[in-house]
Tab-separated table of C-alpha atoms in Angstrom:
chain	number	residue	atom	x	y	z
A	1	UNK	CA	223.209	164.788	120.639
A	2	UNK	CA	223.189	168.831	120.710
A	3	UNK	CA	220.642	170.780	119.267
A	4	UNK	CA	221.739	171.221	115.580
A	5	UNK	CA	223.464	174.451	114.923
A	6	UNK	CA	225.143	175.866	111.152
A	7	UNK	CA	228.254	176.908	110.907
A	8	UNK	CA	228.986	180.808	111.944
A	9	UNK	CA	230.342	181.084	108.276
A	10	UNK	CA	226.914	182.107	106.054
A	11	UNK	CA	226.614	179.265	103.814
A	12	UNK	CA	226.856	181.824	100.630
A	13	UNK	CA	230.496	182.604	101.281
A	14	UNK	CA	231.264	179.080	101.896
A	15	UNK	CA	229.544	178.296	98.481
A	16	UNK	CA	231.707	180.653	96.613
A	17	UNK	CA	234.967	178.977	98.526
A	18	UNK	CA	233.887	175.853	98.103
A	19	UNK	CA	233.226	176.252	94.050
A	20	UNK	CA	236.559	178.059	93.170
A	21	UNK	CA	238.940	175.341	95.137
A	22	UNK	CA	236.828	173.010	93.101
A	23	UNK	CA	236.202	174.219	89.977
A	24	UNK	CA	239.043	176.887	90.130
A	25	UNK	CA	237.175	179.485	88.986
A	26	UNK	CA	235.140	182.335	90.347
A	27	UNK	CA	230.964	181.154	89.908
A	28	UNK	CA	229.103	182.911	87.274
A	29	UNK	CA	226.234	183.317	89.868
A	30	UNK	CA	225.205	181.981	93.279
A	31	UNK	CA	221.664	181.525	94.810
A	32	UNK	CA	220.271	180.233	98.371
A	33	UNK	CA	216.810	178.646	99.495
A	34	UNK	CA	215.688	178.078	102.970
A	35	UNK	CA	214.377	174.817	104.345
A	36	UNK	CA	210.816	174.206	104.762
A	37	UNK	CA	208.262	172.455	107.166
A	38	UNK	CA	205.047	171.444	106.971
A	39	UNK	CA	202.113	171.962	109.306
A	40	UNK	CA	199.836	169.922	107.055
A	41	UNK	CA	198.558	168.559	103.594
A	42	UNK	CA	201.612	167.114	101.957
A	43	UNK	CA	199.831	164.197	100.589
A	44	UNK	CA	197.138	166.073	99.275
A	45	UNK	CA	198.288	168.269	96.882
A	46	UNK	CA	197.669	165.592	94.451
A	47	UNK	CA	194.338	165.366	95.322
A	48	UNK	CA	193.889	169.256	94.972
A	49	UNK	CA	194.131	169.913	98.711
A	50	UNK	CA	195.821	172.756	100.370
A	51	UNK	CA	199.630	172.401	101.721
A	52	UNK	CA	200.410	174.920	104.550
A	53	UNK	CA	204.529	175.534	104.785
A	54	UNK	CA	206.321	177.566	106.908
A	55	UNK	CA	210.024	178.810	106.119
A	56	UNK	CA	213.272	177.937	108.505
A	57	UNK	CA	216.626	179.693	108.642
A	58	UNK	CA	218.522	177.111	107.832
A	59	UNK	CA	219.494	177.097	104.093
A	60	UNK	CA	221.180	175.273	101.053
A	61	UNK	CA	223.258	177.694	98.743
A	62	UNK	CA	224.820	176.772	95.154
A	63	UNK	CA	227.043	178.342	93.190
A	64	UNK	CA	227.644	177.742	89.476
A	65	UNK	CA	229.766	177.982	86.271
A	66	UNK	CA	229.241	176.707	82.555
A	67	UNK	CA	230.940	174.099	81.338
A	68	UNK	CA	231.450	173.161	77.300
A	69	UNK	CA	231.079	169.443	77.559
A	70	UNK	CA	227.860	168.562	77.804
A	71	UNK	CA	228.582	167.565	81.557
A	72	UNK	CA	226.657	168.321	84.367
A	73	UNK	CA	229.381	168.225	87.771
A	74	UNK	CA	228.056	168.003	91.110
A	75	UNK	CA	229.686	168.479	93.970
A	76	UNK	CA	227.721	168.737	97.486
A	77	UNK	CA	229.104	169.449	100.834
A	78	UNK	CA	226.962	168.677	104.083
A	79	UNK	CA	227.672	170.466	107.340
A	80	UNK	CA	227.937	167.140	108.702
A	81	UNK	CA	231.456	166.697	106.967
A	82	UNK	CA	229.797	164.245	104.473
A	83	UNK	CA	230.764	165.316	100.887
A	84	UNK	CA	228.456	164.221	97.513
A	85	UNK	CA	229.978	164.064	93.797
A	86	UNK	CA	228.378	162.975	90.872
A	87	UNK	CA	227.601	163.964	87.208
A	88	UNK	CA	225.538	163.243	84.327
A	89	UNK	CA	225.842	163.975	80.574
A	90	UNK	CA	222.524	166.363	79.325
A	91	UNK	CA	222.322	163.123	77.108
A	92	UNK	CA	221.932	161.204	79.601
A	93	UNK	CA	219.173	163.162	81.115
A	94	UNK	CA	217.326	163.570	77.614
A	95	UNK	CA	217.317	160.481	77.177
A	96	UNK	CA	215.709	159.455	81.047
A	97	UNK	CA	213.375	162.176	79.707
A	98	UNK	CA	212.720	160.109	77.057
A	99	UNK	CA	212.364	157.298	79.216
A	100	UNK	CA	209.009	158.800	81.241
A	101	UNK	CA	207.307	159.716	78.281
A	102	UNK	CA	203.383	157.561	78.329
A	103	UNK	CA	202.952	155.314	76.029
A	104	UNK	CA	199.943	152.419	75.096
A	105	UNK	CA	199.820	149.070	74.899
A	106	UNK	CA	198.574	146.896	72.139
A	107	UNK	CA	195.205	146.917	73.936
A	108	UNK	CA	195.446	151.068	74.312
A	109	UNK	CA	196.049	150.739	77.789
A	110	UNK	CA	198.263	153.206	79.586
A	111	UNK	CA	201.796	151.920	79.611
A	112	UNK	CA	203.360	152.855	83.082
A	113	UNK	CA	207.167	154.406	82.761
A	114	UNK	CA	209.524	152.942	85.291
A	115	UNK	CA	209.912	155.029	87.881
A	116	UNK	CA	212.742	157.274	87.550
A	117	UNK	CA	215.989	156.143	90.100
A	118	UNK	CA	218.165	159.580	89.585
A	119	UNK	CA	220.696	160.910	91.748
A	120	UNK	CA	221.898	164.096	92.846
A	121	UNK	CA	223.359	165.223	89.654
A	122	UNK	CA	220.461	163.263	87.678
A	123	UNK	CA	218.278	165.802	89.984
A	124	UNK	CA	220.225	168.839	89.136
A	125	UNK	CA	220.768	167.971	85.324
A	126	UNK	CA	216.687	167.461	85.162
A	127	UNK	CA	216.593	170.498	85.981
A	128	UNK	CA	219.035	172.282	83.680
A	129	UNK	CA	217.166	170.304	80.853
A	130	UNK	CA	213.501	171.323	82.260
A	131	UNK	CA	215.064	175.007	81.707
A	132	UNK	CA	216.388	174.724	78.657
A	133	UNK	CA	212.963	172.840	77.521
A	134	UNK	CA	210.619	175.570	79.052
A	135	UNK	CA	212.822	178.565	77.836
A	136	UNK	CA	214.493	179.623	80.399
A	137	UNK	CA	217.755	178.916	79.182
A	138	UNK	CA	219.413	178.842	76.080
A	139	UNK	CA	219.500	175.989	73.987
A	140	UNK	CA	223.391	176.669	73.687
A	141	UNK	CA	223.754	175.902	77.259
A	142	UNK	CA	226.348	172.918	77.229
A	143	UNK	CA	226.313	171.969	81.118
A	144	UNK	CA	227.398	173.394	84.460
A	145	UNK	CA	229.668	172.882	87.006
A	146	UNK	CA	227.282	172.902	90.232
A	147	UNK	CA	228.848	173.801	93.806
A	148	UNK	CA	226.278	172.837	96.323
A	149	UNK	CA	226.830	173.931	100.076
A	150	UNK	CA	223.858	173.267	102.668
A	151	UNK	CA	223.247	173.228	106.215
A	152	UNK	CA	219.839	171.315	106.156
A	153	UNK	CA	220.265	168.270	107.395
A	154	UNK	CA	218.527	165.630	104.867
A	155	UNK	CA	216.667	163.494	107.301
A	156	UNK	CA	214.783	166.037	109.450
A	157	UNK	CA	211.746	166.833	107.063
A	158	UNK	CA	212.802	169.832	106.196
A	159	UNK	CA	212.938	169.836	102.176
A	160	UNK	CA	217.248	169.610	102.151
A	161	UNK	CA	216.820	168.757	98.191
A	162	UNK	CA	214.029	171.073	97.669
A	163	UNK	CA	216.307	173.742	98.702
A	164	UNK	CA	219.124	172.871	96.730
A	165	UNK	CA	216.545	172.400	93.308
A	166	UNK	CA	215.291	176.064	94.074
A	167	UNK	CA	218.696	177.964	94.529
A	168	UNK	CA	220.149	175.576	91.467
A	169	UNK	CA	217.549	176.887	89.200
A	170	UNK	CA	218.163	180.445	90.984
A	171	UNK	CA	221.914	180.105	89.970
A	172	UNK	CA	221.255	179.006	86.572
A	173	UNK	CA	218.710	181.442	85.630
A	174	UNK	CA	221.690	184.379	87.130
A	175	UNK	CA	220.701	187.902	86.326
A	176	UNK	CA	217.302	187.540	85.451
A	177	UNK	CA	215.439	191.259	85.106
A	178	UNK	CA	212.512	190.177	87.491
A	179	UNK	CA	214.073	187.719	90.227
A	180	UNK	CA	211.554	188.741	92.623
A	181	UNK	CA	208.656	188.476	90.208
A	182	UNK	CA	205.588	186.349	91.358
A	183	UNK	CA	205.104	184.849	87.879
A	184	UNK	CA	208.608	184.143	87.105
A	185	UNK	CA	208.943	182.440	90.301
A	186	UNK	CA	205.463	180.331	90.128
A	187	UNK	CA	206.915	179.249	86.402
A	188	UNK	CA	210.479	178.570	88.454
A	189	UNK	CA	208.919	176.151	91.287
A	190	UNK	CA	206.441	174.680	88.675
A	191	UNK	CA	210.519	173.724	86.674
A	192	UNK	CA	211.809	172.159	90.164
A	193	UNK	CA	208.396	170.288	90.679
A	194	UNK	CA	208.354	168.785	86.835
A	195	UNK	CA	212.252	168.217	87.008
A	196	UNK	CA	212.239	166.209	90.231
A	197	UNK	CA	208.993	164.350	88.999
A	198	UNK	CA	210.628	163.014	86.109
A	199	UNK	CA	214.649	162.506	86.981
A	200	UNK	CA	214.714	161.805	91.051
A	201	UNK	CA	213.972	159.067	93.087
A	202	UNK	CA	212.160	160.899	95.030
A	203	UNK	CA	208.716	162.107	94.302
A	204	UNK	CA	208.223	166.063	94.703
A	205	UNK	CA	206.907	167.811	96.721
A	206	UNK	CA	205.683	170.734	95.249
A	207	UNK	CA	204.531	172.979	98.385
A	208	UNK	CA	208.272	172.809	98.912
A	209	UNK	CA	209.046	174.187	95.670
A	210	UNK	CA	206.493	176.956	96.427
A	211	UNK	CA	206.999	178.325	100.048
A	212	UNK	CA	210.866	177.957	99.457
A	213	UNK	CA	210.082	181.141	96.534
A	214	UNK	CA	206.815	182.890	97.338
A	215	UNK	CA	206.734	182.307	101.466
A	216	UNK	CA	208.267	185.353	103.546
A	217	UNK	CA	209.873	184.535	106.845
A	218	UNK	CA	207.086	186.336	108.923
A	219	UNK	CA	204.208	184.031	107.713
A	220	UNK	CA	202.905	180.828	106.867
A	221	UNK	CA	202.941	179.855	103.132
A	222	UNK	CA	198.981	178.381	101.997
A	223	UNK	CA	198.559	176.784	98.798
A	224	UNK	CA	195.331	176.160	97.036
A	225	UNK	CA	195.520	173.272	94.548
A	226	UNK	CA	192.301	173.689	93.842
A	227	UNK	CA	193.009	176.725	92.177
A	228	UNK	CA	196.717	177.406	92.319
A	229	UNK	CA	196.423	180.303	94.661
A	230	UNK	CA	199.610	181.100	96.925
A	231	UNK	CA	198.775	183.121	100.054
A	232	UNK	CA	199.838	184.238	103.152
A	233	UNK	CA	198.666	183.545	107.155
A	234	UNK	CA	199.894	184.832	110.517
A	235	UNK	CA	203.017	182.489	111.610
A	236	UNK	CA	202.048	179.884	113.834
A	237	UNK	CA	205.216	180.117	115.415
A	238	UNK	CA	205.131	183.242	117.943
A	239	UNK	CA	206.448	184.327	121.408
A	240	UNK	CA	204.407	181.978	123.222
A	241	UNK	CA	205.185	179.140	120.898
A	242	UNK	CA	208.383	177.374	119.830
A	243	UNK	CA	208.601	174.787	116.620
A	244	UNK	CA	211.031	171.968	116.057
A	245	UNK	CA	212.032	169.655	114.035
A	246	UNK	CA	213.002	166.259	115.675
A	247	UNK	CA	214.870	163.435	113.926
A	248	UNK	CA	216.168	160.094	114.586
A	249	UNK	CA	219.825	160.561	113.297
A	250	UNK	CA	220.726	157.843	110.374
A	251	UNK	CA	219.414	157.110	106.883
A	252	UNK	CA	215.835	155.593	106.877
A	253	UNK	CA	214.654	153.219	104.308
A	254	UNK	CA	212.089	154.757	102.711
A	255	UNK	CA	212.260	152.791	99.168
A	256	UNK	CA	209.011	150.658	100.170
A	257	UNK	CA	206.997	153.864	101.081
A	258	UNK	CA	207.978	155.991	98.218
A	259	UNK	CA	206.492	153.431	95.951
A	260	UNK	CA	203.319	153.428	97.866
A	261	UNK	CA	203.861	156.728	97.449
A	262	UNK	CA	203.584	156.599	93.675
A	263	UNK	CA	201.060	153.874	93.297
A	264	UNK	CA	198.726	156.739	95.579
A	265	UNK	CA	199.333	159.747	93.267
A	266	UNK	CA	198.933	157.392	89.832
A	267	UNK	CA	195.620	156.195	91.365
A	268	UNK	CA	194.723	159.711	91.679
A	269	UNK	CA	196.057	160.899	88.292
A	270	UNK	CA	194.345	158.167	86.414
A	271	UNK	CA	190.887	158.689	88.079
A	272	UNK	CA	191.644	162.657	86.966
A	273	UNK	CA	191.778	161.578	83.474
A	274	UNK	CA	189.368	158.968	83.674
A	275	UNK	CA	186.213	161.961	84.949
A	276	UNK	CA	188.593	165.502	83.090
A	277	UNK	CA	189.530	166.947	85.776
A	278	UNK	CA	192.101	168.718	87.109
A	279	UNK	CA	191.876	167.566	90.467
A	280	UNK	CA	189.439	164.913	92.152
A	281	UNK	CA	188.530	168.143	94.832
A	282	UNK	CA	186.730	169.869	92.122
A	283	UNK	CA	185.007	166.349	91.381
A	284	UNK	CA	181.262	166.369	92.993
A	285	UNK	CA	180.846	163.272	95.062
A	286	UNK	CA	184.218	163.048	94.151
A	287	UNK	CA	184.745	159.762	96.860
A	288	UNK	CA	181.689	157.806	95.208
A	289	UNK	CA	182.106	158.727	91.957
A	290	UNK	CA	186.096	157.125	91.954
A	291	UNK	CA	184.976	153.936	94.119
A	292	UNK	CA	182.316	153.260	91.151
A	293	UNK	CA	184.803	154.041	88.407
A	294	UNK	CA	187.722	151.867	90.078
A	295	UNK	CA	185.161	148.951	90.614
A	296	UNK	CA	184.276	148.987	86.667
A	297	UNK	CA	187.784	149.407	85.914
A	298	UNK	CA	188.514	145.849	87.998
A	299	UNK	CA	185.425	144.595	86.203
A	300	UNK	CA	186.634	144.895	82.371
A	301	UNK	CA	190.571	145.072	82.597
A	302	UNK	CA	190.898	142.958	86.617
A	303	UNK	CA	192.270	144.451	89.751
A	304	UNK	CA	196.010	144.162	88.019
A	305	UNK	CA	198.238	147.123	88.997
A	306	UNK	CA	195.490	148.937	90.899
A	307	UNK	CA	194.230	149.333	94.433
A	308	UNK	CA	191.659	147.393	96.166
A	309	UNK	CA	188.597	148.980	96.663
A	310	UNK	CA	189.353	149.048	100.324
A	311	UNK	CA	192.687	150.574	99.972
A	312	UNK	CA	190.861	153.378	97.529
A	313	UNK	CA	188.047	154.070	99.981
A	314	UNK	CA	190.801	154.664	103.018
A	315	UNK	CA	192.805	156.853	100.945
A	316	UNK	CA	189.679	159.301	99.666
A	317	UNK	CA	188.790	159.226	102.885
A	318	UNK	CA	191.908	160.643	104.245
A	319	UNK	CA	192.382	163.141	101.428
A	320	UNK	CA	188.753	164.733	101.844
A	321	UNK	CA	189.317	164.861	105.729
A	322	UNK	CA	192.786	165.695	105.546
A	323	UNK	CA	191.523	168.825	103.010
A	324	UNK	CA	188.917	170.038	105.713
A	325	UNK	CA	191.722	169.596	108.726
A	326	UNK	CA	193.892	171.984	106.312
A	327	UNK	CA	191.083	174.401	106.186
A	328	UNK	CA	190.755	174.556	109.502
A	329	UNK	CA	194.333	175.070	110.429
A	330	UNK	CA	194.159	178.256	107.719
A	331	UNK	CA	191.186	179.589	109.369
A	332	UNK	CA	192.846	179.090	112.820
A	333	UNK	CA	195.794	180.988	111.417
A	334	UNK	CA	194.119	183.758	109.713
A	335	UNK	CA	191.739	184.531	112.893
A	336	UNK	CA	194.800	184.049	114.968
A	337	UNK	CA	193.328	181.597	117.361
A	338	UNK	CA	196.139	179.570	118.010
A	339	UNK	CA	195.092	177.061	120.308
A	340	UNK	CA	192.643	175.242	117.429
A	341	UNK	CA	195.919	174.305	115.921
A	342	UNK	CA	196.767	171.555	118.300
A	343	UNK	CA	193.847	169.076	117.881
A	344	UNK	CA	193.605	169.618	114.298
A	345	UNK	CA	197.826	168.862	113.991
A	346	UNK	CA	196.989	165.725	116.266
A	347	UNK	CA	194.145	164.570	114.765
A	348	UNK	CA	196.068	164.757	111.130
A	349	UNK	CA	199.142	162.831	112.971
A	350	UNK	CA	196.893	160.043	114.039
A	351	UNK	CA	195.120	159.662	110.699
A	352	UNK	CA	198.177	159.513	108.912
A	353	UNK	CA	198.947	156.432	110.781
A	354	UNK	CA	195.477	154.836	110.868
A	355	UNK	CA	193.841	155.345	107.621
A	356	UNK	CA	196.780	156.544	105.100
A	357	UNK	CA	198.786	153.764	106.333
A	358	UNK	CA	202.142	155.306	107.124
A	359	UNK	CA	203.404	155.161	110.574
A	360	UNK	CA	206.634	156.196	110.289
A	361	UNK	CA	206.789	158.947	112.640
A	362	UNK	CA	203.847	157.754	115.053
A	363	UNK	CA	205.918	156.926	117.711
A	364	UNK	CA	208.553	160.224	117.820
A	365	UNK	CA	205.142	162.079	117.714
A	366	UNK	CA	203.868	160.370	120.807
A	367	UNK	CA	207.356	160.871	122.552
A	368	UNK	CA	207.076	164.662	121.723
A	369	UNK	CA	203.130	164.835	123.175
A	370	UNK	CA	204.766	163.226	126.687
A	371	UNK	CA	207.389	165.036	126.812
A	372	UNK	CA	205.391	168.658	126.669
A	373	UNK	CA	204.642	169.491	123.266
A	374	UNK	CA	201.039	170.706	122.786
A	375	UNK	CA	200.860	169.363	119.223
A	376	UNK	CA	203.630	166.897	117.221
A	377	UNK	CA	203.389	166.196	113.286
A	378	UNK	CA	205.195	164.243	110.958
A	379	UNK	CA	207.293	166.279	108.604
A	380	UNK	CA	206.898	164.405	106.028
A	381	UNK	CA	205.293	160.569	106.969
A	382	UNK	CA	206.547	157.670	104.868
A	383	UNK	CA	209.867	159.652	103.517
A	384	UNK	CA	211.705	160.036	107.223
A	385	UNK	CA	210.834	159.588	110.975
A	386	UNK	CA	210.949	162.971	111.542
A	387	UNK	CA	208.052	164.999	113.566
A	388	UNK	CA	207.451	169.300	113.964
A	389	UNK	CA	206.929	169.577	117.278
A	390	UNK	CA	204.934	172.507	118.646
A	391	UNK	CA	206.032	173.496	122.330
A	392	UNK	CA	204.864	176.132	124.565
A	393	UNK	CA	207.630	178.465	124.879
A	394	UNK	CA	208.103	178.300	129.043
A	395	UNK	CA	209.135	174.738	128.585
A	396	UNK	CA	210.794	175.160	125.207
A	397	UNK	CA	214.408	175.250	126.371
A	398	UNK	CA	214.200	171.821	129.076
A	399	UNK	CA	211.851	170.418	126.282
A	400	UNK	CA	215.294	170.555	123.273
A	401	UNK	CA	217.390	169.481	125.873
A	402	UNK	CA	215.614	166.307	127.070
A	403	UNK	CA	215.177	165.585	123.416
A	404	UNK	CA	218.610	165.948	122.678
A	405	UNK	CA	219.731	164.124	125.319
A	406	UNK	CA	217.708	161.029	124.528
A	407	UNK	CA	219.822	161.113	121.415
A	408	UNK	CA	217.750	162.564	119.163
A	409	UNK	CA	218.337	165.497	116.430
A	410	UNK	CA	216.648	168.375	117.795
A	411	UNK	CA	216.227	171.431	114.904
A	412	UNK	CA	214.754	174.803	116.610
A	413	UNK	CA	213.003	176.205	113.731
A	414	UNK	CA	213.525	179.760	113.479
A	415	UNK	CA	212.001	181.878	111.053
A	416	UNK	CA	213.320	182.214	107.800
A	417	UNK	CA	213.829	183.990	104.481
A	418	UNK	CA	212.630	183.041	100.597
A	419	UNK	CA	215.470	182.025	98.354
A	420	UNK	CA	217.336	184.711	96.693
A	421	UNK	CA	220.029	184.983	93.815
A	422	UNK	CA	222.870	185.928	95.903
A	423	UNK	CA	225.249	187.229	93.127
């Protein structure tokens, strides 16, 4: 398989095309986000770790129009040739809104909302009604016809929906006064994150939602959830190094991981509320403390719908480790000294597999290592196979080409730009 390429067409003016032979009308506005990779932490931010993203050229662009029947239209259009159409009634979507809302039992015990199954237009009409909801549109807004045009592909790790949530909301919002605005934009990937949270079947990642509007193509995106901070590091990607993203091409059946995925963040979230806290990082002795807490919880109410103490005591493990790995790539970034990178990536990769428990990408990051890359990372483990693989840039071009040969999809990840309204 080739390395993957986009269309010489930018993906804007296909966007526009696209939306008036389907809709046949001109869009009221059009907006583009880049893809996004992760060096590390994106199963901590729940934990109130620090997510470090980079941006890629690659990008998703969507055009849109209002409509007058309470309809949210989707139609999305892959570079692969695959095409996507759904819709959803804002109805519909209040009422799935309705349907995540917590609740108690007859004992006062948190009731635990199903967790949500949406679609693509599910996704999209979220987060029309997260807009409307938080005041960013108008509560006259009566659905949208939704154009969506992208050249990410959506099993390399590199945040294809995440894209398309951030220039959807871009579109919607259209002429705002401040696009560019750091607040406006924090409030806009805080929309995507709650939206996606609550309508998709996939859990968000936020750090997505974040680098995708406040990264720059020249550096690497750091966020803070310990305190919210975005902030910017010297790329990790330079003339001496390349990045890629590498794929094995087909769906993978994540369903089983994304609910571990789930059970791990409601674990954390309950243990938040259980000590008031915003996160469990800003809890001292945070690991002891939540081992003691879970072990009176099996005590009074039984181990029912909650982790074994072993599984608890592997995952605080990982998430304080994985926190002071993430720290140490920033520091390596911010001083510049490049070459700390590589046994902090690989020493993330392997704990990923050996104490989180998800091994999806293990063995594509192992290829990558023998085949010359000085560091290779899941993008994203449990949700695809897919690795970033860090390659010295003398053996960059033999390195794709192997890779691609062998069969796999082989993404060079050039440097990228933050999503923009477009028109």
């Amino acid at each position: 398989m080739p390395q993957w390429t986009a269309p010489s067409t930018p993906v804007v003016d296909r966007a526009r095309t696209a939306h008036r032979d389907n809709v046949g009308t001109e869009p009221t506005h059009i907006a583009s986000a880049p893809a996004t990779w992760s060096l590390i932490g994106e199963h901590i931010d729940h934990f109130g770790g620090i997510a470090i993203m980079g941006l890629a050229a690659l990008r998703a662009a969507v055009a849109v129009s209002p409509r007058d029947d309470g309809t949210v239209s989707v139609r999305c259009l892959s570079t692969d040739g695959s095409t996507t159409e759904d819709f959803i009634t804002l109805e519909k979507v209040s009422a799935l809104a309705a349907e995540q809302q917590p609740s108690v039992d007859s004992e006062g015990q948190p009731v635990v909302p199903p967790a949500p199954n949406g679609g693509l237009a599910a996704r999209l009409g979220g987060i029309v009604h997260t807009m409307i909801n938080r005041q960013l549109l108008s509560r006259e807004t009566a659905g949208a016809d939704i154009t969506v045009v992208t050249d990410i592909p959506d099993n390399a790790g590199l945040g294809a929906a995440a894209a398309i949530d951030i220039a959807t909301a871009l579109a919607l919002l259209g002429g705002a006064d401040e696009p560019f605005d750091a607040p406006l934009r924090a409030r806009l990937a805080e929309v995507c994150s709650q939206a996606v949270g609550t309508f998709a079947c996939f859990p968000a990642l936020r750090a997505r939602h974040s680098a995708a509007l406040r990264g720059t193509g020249e550096s690497i995106t750091i966020i803070d959830y310990a305190d919210g901070s975005v902030t910017q590091a010297p790329h990790a990607v330079n003339q001496d190094l390349v990045a890629y993203a590498l794929a094995v091409p087909g769906d993978f059946d994540c369903e089983e991981t994304i609910a571990d995925i789930r059970t791990r963040e409601r674990f954390i979230d309950d243990a938040c509320h259980a000590f008031g806290t915003e996160s469990l990082r800003l809890l001292p002795d945070a690991p002891q403390r939540v081992l003691d807490w879970l072990a009176a919880v099996h005590k009074i109410h039984g181990p029912e719908n909650q982790p074994t103490i072993a599984q608890a005591t592997a995952w605080l493990t990982f998430y304080a480790e994985e926190t002071q790995r993430a720290q140490g790539v920033a520091r390596a970034l911010r001083s510049r000294r490049g070459t700390e990178l590589f046994p902090l990536l690989t020493q993330s990769q392997s704990a990923l597999a050996t104490v989180y428990g998800f091994d999806s990408a293990e063995k594509l990051a192992q290829l990558a290592s023998a085949r010359g890359a000085s560091a290779a990372r899941s993008a994203h483990a449990g949700t695809s196979t897919a690795v970033i693989a860090y390659v010295p840039s003398t053996k960059a071009t033999n390195f794709a080409a192997d890779l691609a040969e062998d069969g796999l999809l082989v993404v060079p990840l050039n440097a990228g730009a933050p999503a923009v309204t477009e028109s």
